[in-house]
Amino acid sequence: LCGLCVRYCNEIKKANAIGFVGRGTERRVVFYPEIASTVCASCRE
């Protein structure tokens, strides 16, 4: 995973609504429900 979507959300949008979970081949991008439910609807990215 390149992580561009996570960096964009965290550094440009300042939302911190998505991040990485796991290590190595188990690594994946996840939404943090408590943040994403309020922030992501207005982001539209």
PDB file of C-alpha atoms in Angstrom:
ATOM      1  CA  LEU A   1       0.000   0.000   0.000  1.00  0.00           C
ATOM      2  CA  CYS A   2       1.353   3.405  -0.931  1.00  0.00           C
ATOM      3  CA  GLY A   3      -0.508   5.372   1.745  1.00  0.00           C
ATOM      4  CA  LEU A   4      -1.315   8.419  -0.373  1.00  0.00           C
ATOM      5  CA  CYS A   5      -4.983   8.374   0.634  1.00  0.00           C
ATOM      6  CA  VAL A   6      -4.052   8.215   4.320  1.00  0.00           C
ATOM      7  CA  ARG A   7      -1.519  11.045   3.969  1.00  0.00           C
ATOM      8  CA  TYR A   8      -4.012  13.188   2.040  1.00  0.00           C
ATOM      9  CA  CYS A   9      -6.703  12.700   4.682  1.00  0.00           C
ATOM     10  CA  ASN A  10      -4.316  13.383   7.558  1.00  0.00           C
ATOM     11  CA  GLU A  11      -2.031  16.113   6.188  1.00  0.00           C
ATOM     12  CA  ILE A  12      -4.138  18.031   3.655  1.00  0.00           C
ATOM     13  CA  LYS A  13      -7.699  17.622   4.936  1.00  0.00           C
ATOM     14  CA  LYS A  14      -6.609  17.426   8.607  1.00  0.00           C
ATOM     15  CA  ALA A  15      -9.413  14.913   9.197  1.00  0.00           C
ATOM     16  CA  ASN A  16      -7.442  11.886  10.472  1.00  0.00           C
ATOM     17  CA  ALA A  17     -10.430   9.717   9.570  1.00  0.00           C
ATOM     18  CA  ILE A  18      -8.470   6.879   7.942  1.00  0.00           C
ATOM     19  CA  GLY A  19      -5.273   5.080   8.828  1.00  0.00           C
ATOM     20  CA  PHE A  20      -3.325   1.850   8.647  1.00  0.00           C
ATOM     21  CA  VAL A  21      -3.903  -1.293  10.690  1.00  0.00           C
ATOM     22  CA  GLY A  22      -1.638  -4.323  10.776  1.00  0.00           C
ATOM     23  CA  ARG A  23       1.903  -4.963   9.640  1.00  0.00           C
ATOM     24  CA  GLY A  24       3.526  -6.476   6.590  1.00  0.00           C
ATOM     25  CA  THR A  25       1.180  -8.367   4.286  1.00  0.00           C
ATOM     26  CA  GLU A  26      -1.654  -7.889   6.795  1.00  0.00           C
ATOM     27  CA  ARG A  27      -1.500  -4.088   6.526  1.00  0.00           C
ATOM     28  CA  ARG A  28      -4.679  -2.394   5.311  1.00  0.00           C
ATOM     29  CA  VAL A  29      -6.398   0.990   5.259  1.00  0.00           C
ATOM     30  CA  VAL A  30      -9.332   1.408   7.643  1.00  0.00           C
ATOM     31  CA  PHE A  31     -11.826   4.121   8.543  1.00  0.00           C
ATOM     32  CA  TYR A  32     -12.146   5.215  12.155  1.00  0.00           C
ATOM     33  CA  PRO A  33     -15.957   5.071  12.547  1.00  0.00           C
ATOM     34  CA  GLU A  34     -16.216   7.661  15.322  1.00  0.00           C
ATOM     35  CA  ILE A  35     -14.441  10.255  13.158  1.00  0.00           C
ATOM     36  CA  ALA A  36     -15.491   9.144   9.673  1.00  0.00           C
ATOM     37  CA  SER A  37     -19.212   9.286  10.480  1.00  0.00           C
ATOM     38  CA  THR A  38     -19.022  13.054  10.966  1.00  0.00           C
ATOM     39  CA  VAL A  39     -16.148  14.158   8.700  1.00  0.00           C
ATOM     40  CA  CYS A  40     -16.236  11.963   5.590  1.00  0.00           C
ATOM     41  CA  ALA A  41     -19.692  12.949   4.348  1.00  0.00           C
ATOM     42  CA  SER A  42     -18.558  16.523   3.751  1.00  0.00           C
ATOM     43  CA  CYS A  43     -15.110  15.654   2.331  1.00  0.00           C
ATOM     44  CA  ARG A  44     -16.263  14.127  -0.997  1.00  0.00           C
ATOM     45  CA  GLU A  45     -12.711  13.006  -1.849  1.00  0.00           C
TER      46      GLU A  45
END
